[in-house]
Coordinates of C-alpha atoms in Angstrom, one line a residue:
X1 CA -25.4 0.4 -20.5
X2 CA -28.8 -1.2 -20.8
X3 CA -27.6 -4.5 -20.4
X4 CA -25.3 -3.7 -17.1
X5 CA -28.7 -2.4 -15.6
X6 CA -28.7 -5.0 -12.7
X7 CA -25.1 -4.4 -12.0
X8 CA -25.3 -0.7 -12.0
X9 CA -27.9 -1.0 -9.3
X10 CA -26.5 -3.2 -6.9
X11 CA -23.4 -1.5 -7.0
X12 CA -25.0 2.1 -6.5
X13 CA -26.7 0.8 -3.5
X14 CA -23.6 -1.1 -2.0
X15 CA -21.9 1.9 -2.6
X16 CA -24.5 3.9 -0.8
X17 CA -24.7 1.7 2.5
X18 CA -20.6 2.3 2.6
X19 CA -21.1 5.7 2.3
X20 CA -23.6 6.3 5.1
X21 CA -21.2 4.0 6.9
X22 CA -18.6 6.5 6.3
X23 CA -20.6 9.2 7.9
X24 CA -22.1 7.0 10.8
X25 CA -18.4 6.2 11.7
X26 CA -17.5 10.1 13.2
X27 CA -20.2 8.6 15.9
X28 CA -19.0 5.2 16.1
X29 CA -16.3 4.4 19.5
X30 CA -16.9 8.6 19.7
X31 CA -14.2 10.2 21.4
X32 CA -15.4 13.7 23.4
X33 CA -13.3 15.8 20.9
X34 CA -12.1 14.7 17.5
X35 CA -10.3 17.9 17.0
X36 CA -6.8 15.9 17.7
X37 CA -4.2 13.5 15.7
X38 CA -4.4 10.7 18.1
X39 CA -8.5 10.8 17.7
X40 CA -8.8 12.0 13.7
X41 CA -5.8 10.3 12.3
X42 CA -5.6 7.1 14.6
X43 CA -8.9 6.3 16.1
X44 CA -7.7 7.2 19.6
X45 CA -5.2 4.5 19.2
X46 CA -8.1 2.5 20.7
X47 CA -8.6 -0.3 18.0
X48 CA -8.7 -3.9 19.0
X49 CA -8.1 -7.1 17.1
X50 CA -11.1 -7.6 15.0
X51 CA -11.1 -4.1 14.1
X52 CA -7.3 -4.3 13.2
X53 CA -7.4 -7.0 11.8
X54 CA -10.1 -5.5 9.2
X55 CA -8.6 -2.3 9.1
X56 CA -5.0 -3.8 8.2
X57 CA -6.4 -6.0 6.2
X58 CA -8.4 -3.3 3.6
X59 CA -5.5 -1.1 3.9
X60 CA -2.3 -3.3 2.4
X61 CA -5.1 -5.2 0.3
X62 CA -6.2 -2.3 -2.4
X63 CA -8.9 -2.6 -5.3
X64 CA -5.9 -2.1 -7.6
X65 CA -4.4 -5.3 -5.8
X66 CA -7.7 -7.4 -6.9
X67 CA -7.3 -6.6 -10.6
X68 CA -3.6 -5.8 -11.4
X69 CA -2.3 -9.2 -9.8
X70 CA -4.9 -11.2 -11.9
X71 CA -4.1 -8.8 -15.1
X72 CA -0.6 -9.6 -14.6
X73 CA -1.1 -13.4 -14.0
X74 CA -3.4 -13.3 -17.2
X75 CA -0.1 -11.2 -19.3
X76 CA 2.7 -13.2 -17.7
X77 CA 1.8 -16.3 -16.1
X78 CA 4.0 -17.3 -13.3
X79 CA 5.8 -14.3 -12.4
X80 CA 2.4 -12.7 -11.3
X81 CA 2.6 -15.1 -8.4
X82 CA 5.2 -13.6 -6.7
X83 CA 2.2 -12.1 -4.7
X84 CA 2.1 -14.9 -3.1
X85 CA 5.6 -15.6 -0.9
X86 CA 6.0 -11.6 -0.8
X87 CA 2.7 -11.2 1.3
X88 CA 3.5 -14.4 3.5
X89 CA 7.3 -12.8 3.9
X90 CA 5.8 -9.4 4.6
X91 CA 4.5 -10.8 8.8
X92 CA 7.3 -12.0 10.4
X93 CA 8.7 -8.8 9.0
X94 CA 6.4 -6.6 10.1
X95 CA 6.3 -8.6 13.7
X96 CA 10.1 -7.8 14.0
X97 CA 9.6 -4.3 12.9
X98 CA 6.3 -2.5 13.7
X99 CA 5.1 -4.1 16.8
X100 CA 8.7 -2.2 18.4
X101 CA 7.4 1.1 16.3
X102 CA 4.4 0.6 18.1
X103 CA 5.7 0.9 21.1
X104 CA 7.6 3.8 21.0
X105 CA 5.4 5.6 19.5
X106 CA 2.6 4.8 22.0
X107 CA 5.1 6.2 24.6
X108 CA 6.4 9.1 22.5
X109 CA 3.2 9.9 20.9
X110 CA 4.8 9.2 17.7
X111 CA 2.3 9.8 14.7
X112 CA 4.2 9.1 11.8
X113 CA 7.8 7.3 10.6
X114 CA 9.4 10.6 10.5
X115 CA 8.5 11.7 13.9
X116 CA 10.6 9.0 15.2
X117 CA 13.5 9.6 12.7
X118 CA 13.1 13.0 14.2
X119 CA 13.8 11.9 17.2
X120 CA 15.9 8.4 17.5
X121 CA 18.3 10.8 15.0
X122 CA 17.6 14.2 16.1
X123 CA 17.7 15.6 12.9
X124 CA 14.6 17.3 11.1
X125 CA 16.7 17.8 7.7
X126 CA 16.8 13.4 7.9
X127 CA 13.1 13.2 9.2
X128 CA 11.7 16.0 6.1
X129 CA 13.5 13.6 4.1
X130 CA 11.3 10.6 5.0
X131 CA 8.4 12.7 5.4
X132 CA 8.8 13.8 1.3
X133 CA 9.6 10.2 0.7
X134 CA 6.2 9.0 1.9
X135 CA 4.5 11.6 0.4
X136 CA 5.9 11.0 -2.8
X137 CA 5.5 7.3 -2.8
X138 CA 1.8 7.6 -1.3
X139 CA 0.0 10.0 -3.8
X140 CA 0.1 7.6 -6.9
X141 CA -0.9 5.0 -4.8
X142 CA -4.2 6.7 -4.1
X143 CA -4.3 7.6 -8.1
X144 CA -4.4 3.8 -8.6
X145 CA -7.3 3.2 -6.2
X146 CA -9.1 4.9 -9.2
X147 CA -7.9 2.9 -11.6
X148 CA -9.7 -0.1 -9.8
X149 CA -12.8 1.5 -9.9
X150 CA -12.2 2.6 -13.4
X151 CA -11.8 -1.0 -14.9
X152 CA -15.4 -1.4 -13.0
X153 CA -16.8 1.1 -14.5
X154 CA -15.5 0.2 -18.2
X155 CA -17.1 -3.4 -17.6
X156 CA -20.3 -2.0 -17.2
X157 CA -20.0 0.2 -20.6
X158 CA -19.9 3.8 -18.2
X159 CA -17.1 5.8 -19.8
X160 CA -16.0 9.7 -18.9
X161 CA -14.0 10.4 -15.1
X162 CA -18.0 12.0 -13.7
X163 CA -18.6 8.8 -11.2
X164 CA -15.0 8.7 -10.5
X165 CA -15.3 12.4 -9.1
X166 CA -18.3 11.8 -7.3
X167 CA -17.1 8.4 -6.0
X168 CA -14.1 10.4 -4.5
X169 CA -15.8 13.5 -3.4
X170 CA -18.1 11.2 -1.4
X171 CA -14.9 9.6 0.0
X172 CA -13.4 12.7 0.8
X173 CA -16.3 14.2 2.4
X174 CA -17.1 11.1 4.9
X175 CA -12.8 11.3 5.5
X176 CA -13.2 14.6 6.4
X177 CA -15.6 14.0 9.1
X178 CA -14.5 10.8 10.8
X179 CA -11.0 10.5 10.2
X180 CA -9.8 6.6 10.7
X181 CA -12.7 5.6 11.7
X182 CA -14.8 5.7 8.4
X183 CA -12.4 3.2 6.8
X184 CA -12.2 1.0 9.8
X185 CA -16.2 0.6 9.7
X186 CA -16.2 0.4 6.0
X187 CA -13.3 -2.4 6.0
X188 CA -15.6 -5.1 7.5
X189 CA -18.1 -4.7 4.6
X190 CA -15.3 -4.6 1.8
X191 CA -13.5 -7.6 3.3
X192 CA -16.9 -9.6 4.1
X193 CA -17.7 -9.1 0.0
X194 CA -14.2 -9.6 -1.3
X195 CA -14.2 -13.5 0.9
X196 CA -17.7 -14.1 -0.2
X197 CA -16.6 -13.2 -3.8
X198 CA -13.6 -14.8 -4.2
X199 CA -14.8 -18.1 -2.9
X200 CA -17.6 -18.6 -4.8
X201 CA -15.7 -17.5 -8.3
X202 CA -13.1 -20.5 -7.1
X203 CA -16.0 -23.3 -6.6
X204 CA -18.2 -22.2 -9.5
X205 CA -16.1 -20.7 -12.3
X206 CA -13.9 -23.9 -12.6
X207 CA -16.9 -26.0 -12.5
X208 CA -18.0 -24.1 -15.6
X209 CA -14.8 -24.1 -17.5
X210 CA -14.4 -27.9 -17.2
X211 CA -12.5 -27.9 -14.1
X212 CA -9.0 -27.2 -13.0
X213 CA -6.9 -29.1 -15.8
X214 CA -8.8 -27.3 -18.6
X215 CA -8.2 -23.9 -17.1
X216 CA -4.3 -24.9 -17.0
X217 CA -4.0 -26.2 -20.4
X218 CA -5.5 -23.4 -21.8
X219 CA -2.9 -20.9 -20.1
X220 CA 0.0 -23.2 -21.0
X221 CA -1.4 -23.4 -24.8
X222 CA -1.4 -19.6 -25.1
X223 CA 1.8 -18.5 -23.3
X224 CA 3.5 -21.5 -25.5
X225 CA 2.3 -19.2 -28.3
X226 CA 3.8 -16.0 -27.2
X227 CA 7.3 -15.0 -28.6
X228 CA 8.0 -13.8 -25.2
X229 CA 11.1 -15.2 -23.0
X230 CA 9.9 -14.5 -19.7
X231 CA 6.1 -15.5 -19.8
X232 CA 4.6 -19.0 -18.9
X233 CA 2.6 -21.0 -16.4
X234 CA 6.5 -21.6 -14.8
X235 CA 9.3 -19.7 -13.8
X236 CA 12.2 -19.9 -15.6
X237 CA 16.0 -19.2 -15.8
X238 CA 15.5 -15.9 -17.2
X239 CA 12.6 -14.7 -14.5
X240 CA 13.4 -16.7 -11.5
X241 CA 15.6 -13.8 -9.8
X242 CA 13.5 -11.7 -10.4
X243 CA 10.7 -13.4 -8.6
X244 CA 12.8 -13.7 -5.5
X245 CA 14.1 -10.4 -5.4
X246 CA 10.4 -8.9 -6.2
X247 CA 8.9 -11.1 -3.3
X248 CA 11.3 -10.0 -0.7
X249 CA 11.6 -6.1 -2.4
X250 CA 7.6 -5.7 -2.0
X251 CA 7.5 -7.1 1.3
X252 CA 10.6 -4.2 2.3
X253 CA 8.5 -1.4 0.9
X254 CA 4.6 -2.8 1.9
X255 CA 5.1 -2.1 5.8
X256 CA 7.4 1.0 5.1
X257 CA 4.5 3.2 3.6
X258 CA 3.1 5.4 5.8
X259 CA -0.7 3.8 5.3
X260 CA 0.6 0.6 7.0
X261 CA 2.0 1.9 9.9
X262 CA -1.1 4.2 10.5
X263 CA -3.2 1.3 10.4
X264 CA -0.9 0.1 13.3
X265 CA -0.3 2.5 15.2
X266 CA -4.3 2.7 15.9
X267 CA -4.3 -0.3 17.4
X268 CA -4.5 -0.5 21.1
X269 CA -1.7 -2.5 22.7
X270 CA 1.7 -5.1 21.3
X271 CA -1.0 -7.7 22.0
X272 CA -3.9 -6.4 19.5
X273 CA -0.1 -6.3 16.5
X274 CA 1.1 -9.9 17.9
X275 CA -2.2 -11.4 17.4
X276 CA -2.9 -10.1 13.8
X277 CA 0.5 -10.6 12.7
X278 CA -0.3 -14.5 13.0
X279 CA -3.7 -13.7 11.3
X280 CA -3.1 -11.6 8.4
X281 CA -1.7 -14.3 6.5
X282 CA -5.5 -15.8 5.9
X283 CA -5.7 -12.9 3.3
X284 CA -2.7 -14.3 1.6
X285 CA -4.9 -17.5 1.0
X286 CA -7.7 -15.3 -0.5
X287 CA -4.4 -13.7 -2.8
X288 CA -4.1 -16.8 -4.7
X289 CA -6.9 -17.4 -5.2
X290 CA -7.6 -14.4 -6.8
X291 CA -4.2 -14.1 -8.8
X292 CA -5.8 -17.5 -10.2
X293 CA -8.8 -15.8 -11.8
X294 CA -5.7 -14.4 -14.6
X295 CA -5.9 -18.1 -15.5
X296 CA -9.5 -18.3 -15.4
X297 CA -9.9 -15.2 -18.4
X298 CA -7.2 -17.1 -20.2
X299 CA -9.8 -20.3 -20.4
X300 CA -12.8 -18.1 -20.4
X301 CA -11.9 -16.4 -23.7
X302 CA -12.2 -12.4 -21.8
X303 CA -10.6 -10.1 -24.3
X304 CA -10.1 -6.7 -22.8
X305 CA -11.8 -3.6 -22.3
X306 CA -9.7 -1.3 -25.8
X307 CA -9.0 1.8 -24.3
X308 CA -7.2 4.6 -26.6
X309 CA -6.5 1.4 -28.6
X310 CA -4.9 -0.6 -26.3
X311 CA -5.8 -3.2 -24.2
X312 CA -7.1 -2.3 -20.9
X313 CA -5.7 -5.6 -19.2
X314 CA -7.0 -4.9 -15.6
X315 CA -10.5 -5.2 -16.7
X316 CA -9.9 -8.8 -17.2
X317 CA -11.2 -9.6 -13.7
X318 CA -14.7 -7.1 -13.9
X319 CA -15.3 -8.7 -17.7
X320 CA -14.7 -12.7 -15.9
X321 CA -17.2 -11.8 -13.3
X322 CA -19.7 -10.6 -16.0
X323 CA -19.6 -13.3 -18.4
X324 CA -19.4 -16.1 -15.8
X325 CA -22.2 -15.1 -13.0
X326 CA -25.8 -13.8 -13.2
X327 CA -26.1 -10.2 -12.9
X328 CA -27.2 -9.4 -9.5
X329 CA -23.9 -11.2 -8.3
X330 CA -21.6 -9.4 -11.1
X331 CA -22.7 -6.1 -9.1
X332 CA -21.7 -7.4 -5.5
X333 CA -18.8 -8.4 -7.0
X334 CA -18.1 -5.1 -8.8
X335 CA -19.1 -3.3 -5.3
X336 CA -16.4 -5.3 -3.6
X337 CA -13.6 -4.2 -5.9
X338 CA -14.9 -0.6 -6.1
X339 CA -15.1 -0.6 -1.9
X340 CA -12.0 -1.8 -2.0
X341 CA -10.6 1.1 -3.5
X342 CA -11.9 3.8 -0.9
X343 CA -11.0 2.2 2.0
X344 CA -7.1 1.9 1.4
X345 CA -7.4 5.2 -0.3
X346 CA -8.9 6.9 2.7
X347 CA -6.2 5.3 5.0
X348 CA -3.2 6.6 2.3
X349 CA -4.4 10.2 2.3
X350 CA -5.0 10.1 6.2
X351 CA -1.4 9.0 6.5
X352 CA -0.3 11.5 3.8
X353 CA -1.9 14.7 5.9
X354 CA -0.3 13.6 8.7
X355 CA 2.8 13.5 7.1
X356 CA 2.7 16.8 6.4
X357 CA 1.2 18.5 9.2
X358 CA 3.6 16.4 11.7
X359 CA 7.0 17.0 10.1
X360 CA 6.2 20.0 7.4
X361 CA 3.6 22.3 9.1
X362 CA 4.6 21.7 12.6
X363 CA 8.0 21.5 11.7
X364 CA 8.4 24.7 10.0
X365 CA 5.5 26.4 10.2
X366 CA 4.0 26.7 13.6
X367 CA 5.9 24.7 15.9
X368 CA 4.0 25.4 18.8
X369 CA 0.4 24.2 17.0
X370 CA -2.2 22.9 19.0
X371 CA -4.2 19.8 18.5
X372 CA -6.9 21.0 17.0
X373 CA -4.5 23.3 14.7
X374 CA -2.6 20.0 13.6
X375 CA -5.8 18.0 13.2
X376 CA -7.6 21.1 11.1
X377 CA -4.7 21.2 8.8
X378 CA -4.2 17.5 8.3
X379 CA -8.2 17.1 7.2
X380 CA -7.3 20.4 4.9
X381 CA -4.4 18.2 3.6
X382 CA -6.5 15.1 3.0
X383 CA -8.9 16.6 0.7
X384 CA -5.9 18.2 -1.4
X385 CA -4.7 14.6 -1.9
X386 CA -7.6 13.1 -3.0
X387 CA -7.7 16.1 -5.5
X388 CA -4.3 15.1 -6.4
X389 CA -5.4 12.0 -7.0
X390 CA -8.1 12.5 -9.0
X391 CA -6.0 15.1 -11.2
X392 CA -3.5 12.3 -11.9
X393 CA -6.4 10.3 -13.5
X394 CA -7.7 13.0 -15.2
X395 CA -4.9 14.5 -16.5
X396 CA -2.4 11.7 -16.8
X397 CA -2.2 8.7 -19.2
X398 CA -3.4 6.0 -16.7
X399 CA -0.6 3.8 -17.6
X400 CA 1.8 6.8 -16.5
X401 CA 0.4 6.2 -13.4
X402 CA 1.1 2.9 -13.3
X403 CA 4.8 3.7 -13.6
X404 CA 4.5 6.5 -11.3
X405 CA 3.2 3.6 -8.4
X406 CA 6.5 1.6 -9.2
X407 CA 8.6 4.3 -9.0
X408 CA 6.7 4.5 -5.7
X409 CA 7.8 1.6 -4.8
X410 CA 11.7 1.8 -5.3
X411 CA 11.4 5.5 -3.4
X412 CA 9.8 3.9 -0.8
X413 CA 12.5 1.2 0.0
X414 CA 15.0 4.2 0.3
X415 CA 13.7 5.0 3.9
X416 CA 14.3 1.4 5.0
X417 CA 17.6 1.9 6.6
X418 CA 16.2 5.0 9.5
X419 CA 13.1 3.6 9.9
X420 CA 13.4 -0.4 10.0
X421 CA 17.4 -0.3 11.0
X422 CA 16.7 2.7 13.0
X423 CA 14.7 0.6 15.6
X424 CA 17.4 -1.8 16.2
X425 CA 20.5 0.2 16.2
X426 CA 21.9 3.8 15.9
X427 CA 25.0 3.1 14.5
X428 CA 24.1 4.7 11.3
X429 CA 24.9 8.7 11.3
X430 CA 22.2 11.3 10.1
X431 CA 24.3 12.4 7.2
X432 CA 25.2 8.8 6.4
X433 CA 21.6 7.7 6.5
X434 CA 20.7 11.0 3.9
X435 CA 23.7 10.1 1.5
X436 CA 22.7 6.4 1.6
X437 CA 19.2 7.5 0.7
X438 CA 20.4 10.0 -1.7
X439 CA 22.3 7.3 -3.8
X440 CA 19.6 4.9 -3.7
X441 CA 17.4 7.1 -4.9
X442 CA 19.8 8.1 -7.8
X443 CA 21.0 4.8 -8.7
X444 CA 17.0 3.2 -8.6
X445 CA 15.3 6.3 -11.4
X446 CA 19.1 4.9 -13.4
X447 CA 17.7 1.7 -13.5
X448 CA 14.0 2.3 -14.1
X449 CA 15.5 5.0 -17.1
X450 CA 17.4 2.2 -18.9
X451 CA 14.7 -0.3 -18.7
X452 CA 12.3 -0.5 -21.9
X453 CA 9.1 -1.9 -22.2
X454 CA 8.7 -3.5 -25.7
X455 CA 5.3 -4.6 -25.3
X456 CA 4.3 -1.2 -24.6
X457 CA 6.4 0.6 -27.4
X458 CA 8.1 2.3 -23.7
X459 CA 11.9 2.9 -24.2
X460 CA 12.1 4.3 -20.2
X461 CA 10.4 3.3 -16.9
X462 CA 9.1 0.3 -19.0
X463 CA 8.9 -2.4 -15.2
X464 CA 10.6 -2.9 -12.2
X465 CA 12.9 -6.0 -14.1
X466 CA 16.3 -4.6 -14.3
X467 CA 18.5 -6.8 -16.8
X468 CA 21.8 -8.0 -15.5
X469 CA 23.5 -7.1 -18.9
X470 CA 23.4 -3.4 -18.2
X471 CA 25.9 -4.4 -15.9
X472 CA 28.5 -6.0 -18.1
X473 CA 26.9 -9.7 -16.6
X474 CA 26.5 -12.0 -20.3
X475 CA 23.2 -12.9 -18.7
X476 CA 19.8 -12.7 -19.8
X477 CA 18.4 -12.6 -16.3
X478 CA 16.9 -9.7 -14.5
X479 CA 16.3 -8.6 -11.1
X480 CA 14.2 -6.3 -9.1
X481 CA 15.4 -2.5 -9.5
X482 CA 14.2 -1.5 -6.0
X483 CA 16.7 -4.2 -4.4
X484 CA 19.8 -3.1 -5.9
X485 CA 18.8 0.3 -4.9
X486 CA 18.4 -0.6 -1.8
X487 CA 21.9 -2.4 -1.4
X488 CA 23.6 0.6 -2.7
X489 CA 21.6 2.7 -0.2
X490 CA 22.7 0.6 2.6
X491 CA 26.4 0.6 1.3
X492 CA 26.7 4.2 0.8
X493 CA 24.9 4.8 4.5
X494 CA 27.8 2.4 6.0
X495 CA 30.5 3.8 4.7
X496 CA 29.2 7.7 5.1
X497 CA 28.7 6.8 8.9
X498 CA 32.6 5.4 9.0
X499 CA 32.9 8.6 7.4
X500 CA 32.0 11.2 9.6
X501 CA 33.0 8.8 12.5
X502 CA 36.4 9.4 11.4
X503 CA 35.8 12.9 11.4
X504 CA 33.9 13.5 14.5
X505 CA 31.0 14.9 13.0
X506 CA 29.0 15.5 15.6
X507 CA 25.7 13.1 15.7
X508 CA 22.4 14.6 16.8
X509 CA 20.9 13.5 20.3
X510 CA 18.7 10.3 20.7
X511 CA 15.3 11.5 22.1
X512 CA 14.1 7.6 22.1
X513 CA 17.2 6.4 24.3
X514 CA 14.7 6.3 27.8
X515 CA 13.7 3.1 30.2
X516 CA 10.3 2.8 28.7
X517 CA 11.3 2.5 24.7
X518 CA 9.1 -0.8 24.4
X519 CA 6.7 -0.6 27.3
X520 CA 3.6 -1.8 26.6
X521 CA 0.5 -0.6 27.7
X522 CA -0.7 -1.2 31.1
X523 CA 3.2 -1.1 31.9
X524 CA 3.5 1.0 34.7
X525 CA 6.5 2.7 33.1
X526 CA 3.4 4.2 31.0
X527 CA 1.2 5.1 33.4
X528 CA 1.1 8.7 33.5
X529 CA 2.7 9.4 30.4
X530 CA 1.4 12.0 28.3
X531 CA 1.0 10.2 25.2
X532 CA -0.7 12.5 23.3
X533 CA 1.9 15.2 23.2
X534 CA 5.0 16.2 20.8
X535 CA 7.9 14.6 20.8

């Protein structure tokens, strides 16, 4: 502890400035009452594109991002990359998709996905569905925020979940007060370190290690020594659909979680989404290089933090920084991954409550609650899911929430066809769309059941890397479980629709279907609009 003196104090006092931050924000862009959604939960929808840009930015890249891709990258070689064409897939996606979400929810004063499945379907059985979904998906999510700040902490020799608890009842606290704007604020610090970090560990950590081909040679030379088929500093025959199918899967479920679309909706016109959808991608740049620091530990010699006597692989990153830089640099470094935890995980739990108290509480509860009822319950809510969060570390096997987040992932996917489809089209009928997700859902915990993680001694939920022989295919390759869940989703969906088309089921009534779907703001179609109200 002794040694990690230095560190421990310039991360404290980074830590502090965020936190005052936090509090400063509820009087930053101050509305005259924060007592509503709209101003608690989306910043009065008033963000522009610096601050959206930021605010984007720190929410779909998490502390858990900065050392699990690296950890991977350090464990697997190559297939830890496909970070890389998954977050460059993930704009034009969400171009197509949220910048129309955007505007009809700025018309309908849409505050989450399900409150427009609620209404483009008119069914509250299919929007509770989605609004489960994304609660589900989100909460271990948040849990793995901790696990960034964990590995931190285990670099500088702190052991015991005490600063973890304080770390998050600051968080909650500052949440609880300022609503979207505390992470907003805080997201220009955390991004500002995370750039200045990453770019120096590129220039100078290669320059110590002999440079670039010395760095390479010494991954090749130990994933040459592994027994293991799919590892290497290339893709192979046995990995490479896999890859493609995980790139494209993650870049499905990434703007389907309810965190990303809050972090659009706040934004204040098409414009402020067009302009960072073309922007964004500069973080995919600081991606690689940071999957790259895998390689780096490889050539550095970093042996993991043991943990219960196993390796604690996503300390890899914290240990690089320690060995490699002087102290006082080692704790801005570990202040940038721990910042980067709280501002995603303050976003996640802010879209979480709203969730709930838009398509739960409102739903079935008190349908006739007022603003400051709604926004009351969703801070309420908020601080229940950091507690949730923190329970999962404290009572969980961290690993186990590990596998929780990828299950995430695969239950996430599910909702694709009545949020993403349900933009373009309404072909799809309401039971169709809850039988399609129904059987996705089914066939995807199959898949993660029957897939074993030797490694790990893990006979169940072992990855997300579905072998093709379950199937009957003489094949050692594998895919991503999430995709085939999703195409059996979409298939089920189809042919339930053709299904109770043939039937005459009757379909519930589009609330969406008016002249001003994809105004924009400053349209006069808008003007006048209550925007703030229920839909």
């Amino acid at each position: 502890m002794s040694a990690h003196t230095t560190e421990l104090v310039v991360f404290v006092l980074l830590f502090l400035l965020v936190t005052v931050m936090g509090f400063v924000a509820a009087r930053w862009r101050r509305p005259n009452d924060l007592a509503s959604l709209n101003e608690w939960g989306l910043g009065g929808r008033s963000f522009g594109s610096w601050i959206t840009w930021f605010l984007v930015g720190g929410d779909l890249y998490t502390a858990y991002t900065f050392v699990a891709v690296p950890a991977l990258v350090f464990g697997s070689g190559a297939i830890g990359f496909y970070a890389l064409p998954y977050t460059v897939v993930v704009y034009p996606l969400v171009f197509l998709v949220l910048a129309r979400m955007w505007s009809v929810s700025h018309v309908h004063g849409f505050v989450t996905p399900a409150d427009f499945v609620r209404a483009r379907f008119g069914s509250p059985t299919l929007a509770l569905v989605i609004a489960i979904t994304g609660l589900v998906a989100t909460m271990p999510y948040i849990a793995l925020q901790l696990i960034g700040i964990e590995a931190v902490l285990k670099a500088m020799g702190i052991t015991g979940h005490l600063p973890i608890v304080i770390a998050f009842a600051i968080l909650a606290a500052y949440t609880y007060q300022s609503g979207l704007r505390a992470p907003a604020l805080i997201a220009f610090v955390k991004d500002a370190l995370i750039y200045i970090v990453i770019l120096a560990a590129v220039i100078y950590i290669p320059a110590k290690l002999g440079g670039w081909d010395s760095i390479f040679d010494a991954a090749k030379a130990k994933f040459d020594a592994t027994p293991a088929p799919g590892d290497g500093i290339l893709l192979n025959a046995n990995n490479q659909l896999q890859y493609v199918t995980l790139a494209f899967g993650s870049a499905l479920a990434l703007f389907l979680y309810p965190h990303s679309l809050t972090g659009v909706l706040a934004s204040k016109s098409r414009n402020v989404i067009k302009r960072n959808m073309s922007a964004l991608p500069a973080y995919s740049f600081v991606l690689g290089l940071i999957a790259l620091l895998g390689f780096m530990a490889i050539s550095a010699g970093i042996k993991p933090v043991m943990s219960n006597g196993t390796a604690d692989t996503n300390t890899i990153v914290p240990l690089l920084f320690d060995k490699m830089f002087p102290d006082w640099f080692t704790g801005v470094a570990y202040a940038a991954i721990g910042i980067g935890a709280l501002v995603p995980a303050a976003i996640m739990s802010i879209a979480a409550a709203n969730l709930f108290t838009r398509n739960i509480y409102r739903e079935y509860f008190n349908k006739n609650a007022s603003d400051a009822q709604e926004a009351n319950v969703s801070k309420v809510v908020s601080l229940v899911v950091k507690v949730g969060a923190v329970l999962c570390i404290l009572l969980l096997d961290p690993q186990f929430s590990i596998d929780l987040q990828l299950i995430g992932g695969v239950i996430i996917l599910q909702t694709l066809p009545s949020v993403a489809l349900g933009l373009y089209t309404r072909w799809f009928h309401k039971g169709g769309l809850i039988a399609g997700w129904a059987a996705g859902l089914a066939t995807g915990m199959w898949m993660l059941y029957l897939t074993p993680n030797p490694a790990k001694h893990q006979e169940h939920f072992g990855g997300s890397a579905f072998a093709l022989s379950n199937l009957g295919f003489d094949t050692k390759m594998t895919i991503y479980t999430g995709f085939l869940a999703l195409a059996v989703n979409l298939v089920v969906a189809a042919l339930g629709t053709l299904l109770f088309r043939a039937t005459k089921v009757a379909d519930g009534e589009d609330a969406t279907a008016r002249d001003d779907y994809f105004a924009d703001e400053g349209d006069p179609k808008v003007k006048g609009l209550d925007l703030t109200g229920s839909h």
